[in-house]
């Protein structure tokens, strides 16, 4: 009788194992499209046999645990590569915006307006007494000044857009670190009792990847099943069940950063002095945006200021030594600029010349009709007079800026393409290991169903045997 009871117990456990397997299959199917989900499998182990010697009889199997199919080393590699991809995308986005500002092919850009300004002086040198040509000089000069203003404003818009994206990214970062801290607690609560927090670990791994897309991070898992996450070398974002706060704060100007631009600051605790992380963040979307702001954007602002200041200074130096149509000398062509900083924004044609183009100086000496030496000397500033470092002309300097931006933008595009391909290959590899295949799950479901039916038949058979034994005793 005891052996028949054992047989029923084996059948019962087998049915329960099949039921657990069916639940796991259903869970996999339901999460087919869940981002970051790893398929799960029920692991069964043989029960201890009964009896001894040559008559040890097996007691079936038991469902020991449900584990996720996951390669932690691959997950870490994917997280690192996605962080690099986000960095490249941040640079691509920022450089793409800047490249559009300096687009000299599809639109009439700054180089064209600068050329027209100096060409207007060349045209004026052929007929120094012509008032229409003086007017053309004045109008092309103000157009060039307006283009300086436009480029300054557009570069400032890019800076403001970067500030806005940093704000949004910091908000997302704090949200993610808070959830990771909560998941640390849940994973610890589950696994301290000997279980496996499969779904919680999947979610935590996904959030770590998303956090790495925002900033460059380092993380490791401790013996207590919680992970510690840090960024910028020593800023601890998550420690166990605690998440520390990061903020985007408007700060004063410094090298590589404009006035009012945002810094990323970290608070160890509410009474500590904030730690500025901007210069130490090198990866993720924020790292890519910060590198564009510090390396390209602010450099271009300074270059355009230097260009505007140099043009105004060189033209004013020559123009002030000449004589205008009223035999007056000493007049500046552009409004005086105190220094290079902010010159692109403040550059304007002298208000007296805007009111009367006859005040434009053309000749070197008074009362000499046809004297065009000042107009020729100003026209030659564009190509023939090395100014920047005594090696580059105005034209060469500006064309160098445009060429450098184009090269960096193309390099950023290529980096995104290469990195996206790497991430795609790793994602495909992960899918082959941890992804859910509906065909495979359907086959597993049929297999579990057959196991369940067979176990049920075993119990029915044991019941029939038991009934036969009972009936034998009646007779």
PDB file of N, CA and C in Angstrom, residues 4 19 23 72 80 94 106 122 124 171-172 177 180 189 201 231 290 304 306 311 393 402 405 411 416 420 430 448 463:
ATOM      1  N   UNK A   4       2.166   1.968  -3.450  1.00  0.00           N
ATOM      2  CA  UNK A   4       1.141   2.564  -4.321  1.00  0.00           C
ATOM      3  C   UNK A   4       0.961   4.037  -3.979  1.00  0.00           C
ATOM      4  N   UNK A  19       2.728  21.718 -14.453  1.00  0.00           N
ATOM      5  CA  UNK A  19       1.959  22.947 -14.282  1.00  0.00           C
ATOM      6  C   UNK A  19       2.893  24.154 -14.120  1.00  0.00           C
ATOM      7  N   UNK A  23       3.202  27.364 -16.612  1.00  0.00           N
ATOM      8  CA  UNK A  23       3.168  28.759 -16.140  1.00  0.00           C
ATOM      9  C   UNK A  23       4.381  29.530 -16.660  1.00  0.00           C
ATOM     10  N   UNK A  72      25.606  37.322 -18.140  1.00  0.00           N
ATOM     11  CA  UNK A  72      25.913  38.622 -17.516  1.00  0.00           C
ATOM     12  C   UNK A  72      27.064  39.362 -18.191  1.00  0.00           C
ATOM     13  N   UNK A  80      27.999  48.754 -22.166  1.00  0.00           N
ATOM     14  CA  UNK A  80      29.139  49.611 -22.502  1.00  0.00           C
ATOM     15  C   UNK A  80      29.056  50.129 -23.926  1.00  0.00           C
ATOM     16  N   UNK A  94      24.701  67.435 -31.863  1.00  0.00           N
ATOM     17  CA  UNK A  94      25.219  68.792 -31.675  1.00  0.00           C
ATOM     18  C   UNK A  94      25.978  69.293 -32.885  1.00  0.00           C
ATOM     19  N   UNK A 106      24.083  74.822 -49.751  1.00  0.00           N
ATOM     20  CA  UNK A 106      22.664  74.923 -50.123  1.00  0.00           C
ATOM     21  C   UNK A 106      22.104  76.323 -49.902  1.00  0.00           C
ATOM     22  N   UNK A 122      36.203  96.514 -54.081  1.00  0.00           N
ATOM     23  CA  UNK A 122      36.931  96.386 -55.353  1.00  0.00           C
ATOM     24  C   UNK A 122      36.180  97.132 -56.458  1.00  0.00           C
ATOM     25  N   UNK A 124      34.161  99.617 -56.001  1.00  0.00           N
ATOM     26  CA  UNK A 124      34.261 101.047 -55.710  1.00  0.00           C
ATOM     27  C   UNK A 124      35.620 101.601 -56.149  1.00  0.00           C
ATOM     28  N   UNK A 171      17.063  64.730 -15.266  1.00  0.00           N
ATOM     29  CA  UNK A 171      15.788  64.287 -14.675  1.00  0.00           C
ATOM     30  C   UNK A 171      15.599  62.791 -14.896  1.00  0.00           C
ATOM     31  N   UNK A 172      15.873  62.325 -16.111  1.00  0.00           N
ATOM     32  CA  UNK A 172      15.755  60.891 -16.406  1.00  0.00           C
ATOM     33  C   UNK A 172      16.745  60.091 -15.555  1.00  0.00           C
ATOM     34  N   UNK A 177      17.952  56.094 -11.379  1.00  0.00           N
ATOM     35  CA  UNK A 177      18.712  55.674 -10.194  1.00  0.00           C
ATOM     36  C   UNK A 177      17.778  55.377  -9.018  1.00  0.00           C
ATOM     37  N   UNK A 180      16.400  51.935  -9.680  1.00  0.00           N
ATOM     38  CA  UNK A 180      17.425  50.902  -9.454  1.00  0.00           C
ATOM     39  C   UNK A 180      17.584  50.641  -7.958  1.00  0.00           C
ATOM     40  N   UNK A 189      15.390  41.190  -1.059  1.00  0.00           N
ATOM     41  CA  UNK A 189      14.321  40.549  -0.291  1.00  0.00           C
ATOM     42  C   UNK A 189      13.977  39.170  -0.839  1.00  0.00           C
ATOM     43  N   UNK A 201      15.650  41.364 -11.762  1.00  0.00           N
ATOM     44  CA  UNK A 201      16.999  41.477 -12.326  1.00  0.00           C
ATOM     45  C   UNK A 201      16.961  41.927 -13.781  1.00  0.00           C
ATOM     46  N   UNK A 231      29.539  57.256 -11.309  1.00  0.00           N
ATOM     47  CA  UNK A 231      29.866  57.965 -12.543  1.00  0.00           C
ATOM     48  C   UNK A 231      30.931  59.003 -12.241  1.00  0.00           C
ATOM     49  N   UNK A 290      28.164  67.581 -23.775  1.00  0.00           N
ATOM     50  CA  UNK A 290      29.134  68.436 -23.091  1.00  0.00           C
ATOM     51  C   UNK A 290      30.415  68.590 -23.891  1.00  0.00           C
ATOM     52  N   UNK A 304      34.437  83.176 -34.084  1.00  0.00           N
ATOM     53  CA  UNK A 304      33.627  84.180 -34.787  1.00  0.00           C
ATOM     54  C   UNK A 304      33.816  85.557 -34.172  1.00  0.00           C
ATOM     55  N   UNK A 306      36.604  86.570 -32.756  1.00  0.00           N
ATOM     56  CA  UNK A 306      37.930  87.001 -33.241  1.00  0.00           C
ATOM     57  C   UNK A 306      37.863  87.464 -34.687  1.00  0.00           C
ATOM     58  N   UNK A 311      38.180  91.797 -38.534  1.00  0.00           N
ATOM     59  CA  UNK A 311      37.684  92.514 -39.716  1.00  0.00           C
ATOM     60  C   UNK A 311      37.435  93.982 -39.369  1.00  0.00           C
ATOM     61  N   UNK A 393      44.916  84.311 -43.920  1.00  0.00           N
ATOM     62  CA  UNK A 393      44.090  85.469 -44.264  1.00  0.00           C
ATOM     63  C   UNK A 393      42.698  85.263 -43.685  1.00  0.00           C
ATOM     64  N   UNK A 402      34.981  76.202 -41.378  1.00  0.00           N
ATOM     65  CA  UNK A 402      33.910  75.449 -42.043  1.00  0.00           C
ATOM     66  C   UNK A 402      34.378  74.033 -42.366  1.00  0.00           C
ATOM     67  N   UNK A 405      34.545  71.854 -39.161  1.00  0.00           N
ATOM     68  CA  UNK A 405      33.217  71.429 -38.704  1.00  0.00           C
ATOM     69  C   UNK A 405      32.682  70.303 -39.581  1.00  0.00           C
ATOM     70  N   UNK A 411      32.857  62.645 -39.187  1.00  0.00           N
ATOM     71  CA  UNK A 411      33.436  61.645 -38.283  1.00  0.00           C
ATOM     72  C   UNK A 411      32.408  61.182 -37.260  1.00  0.00           C
ATOM     73  N   UNK A 416      28.692  56.952 -35.338  1.00  0.00           N
ATOM     74  CA  UNK A 416      27.350  56.453 -35.008  1.00  0.00           C
ATOM     75  C   UNK A 416      27.018  55.211 -35.827  1.00  0.00           C
ATOM     76  N   UNK A 420      26.450  51.739 -34.009  1.00  0.00           N
ATOM     77  CA  UNK A 420      25.109  51.162 -34.134  1.00  0.00           C
ATOM     78  C   UNK A 420      25.180  49.741 -34.680  1.00  0.00           C
ATOM     79  N   UNK A 430      22.319  38.578 -28.069  1.00  0.00           N
ATOM     80  CA  UNK A 430      21.523  38.444 -26.843  1.00  0.00           C
ATOM     81  C   UNK A 430      20.170  37.815 -27.129  1.00  0.00           C
ATOM     82  N   UNK A 448       4.983  20.096 -22.201  1.00  0.00           N
ATOM     83  CA  UNK A 448       4.484  20.139 -20.834  1.00  0.00           C
ATOM     84  C   UNK A 448       3.075  19.563 -20.735  1.00  0.00           C
ATOM     85  N   UNK A 463      -4.426   4.592  -8.944  1.00  0.00           N
ATOM     86  CA  UNK A 463      -5.737   4.505  -8.307  1.00  0.00           C
ATOM     87  C   UNK A 463      -6.409   3.185  -8.638  1.00  0.00           C
TER      88      UNK A 463
END
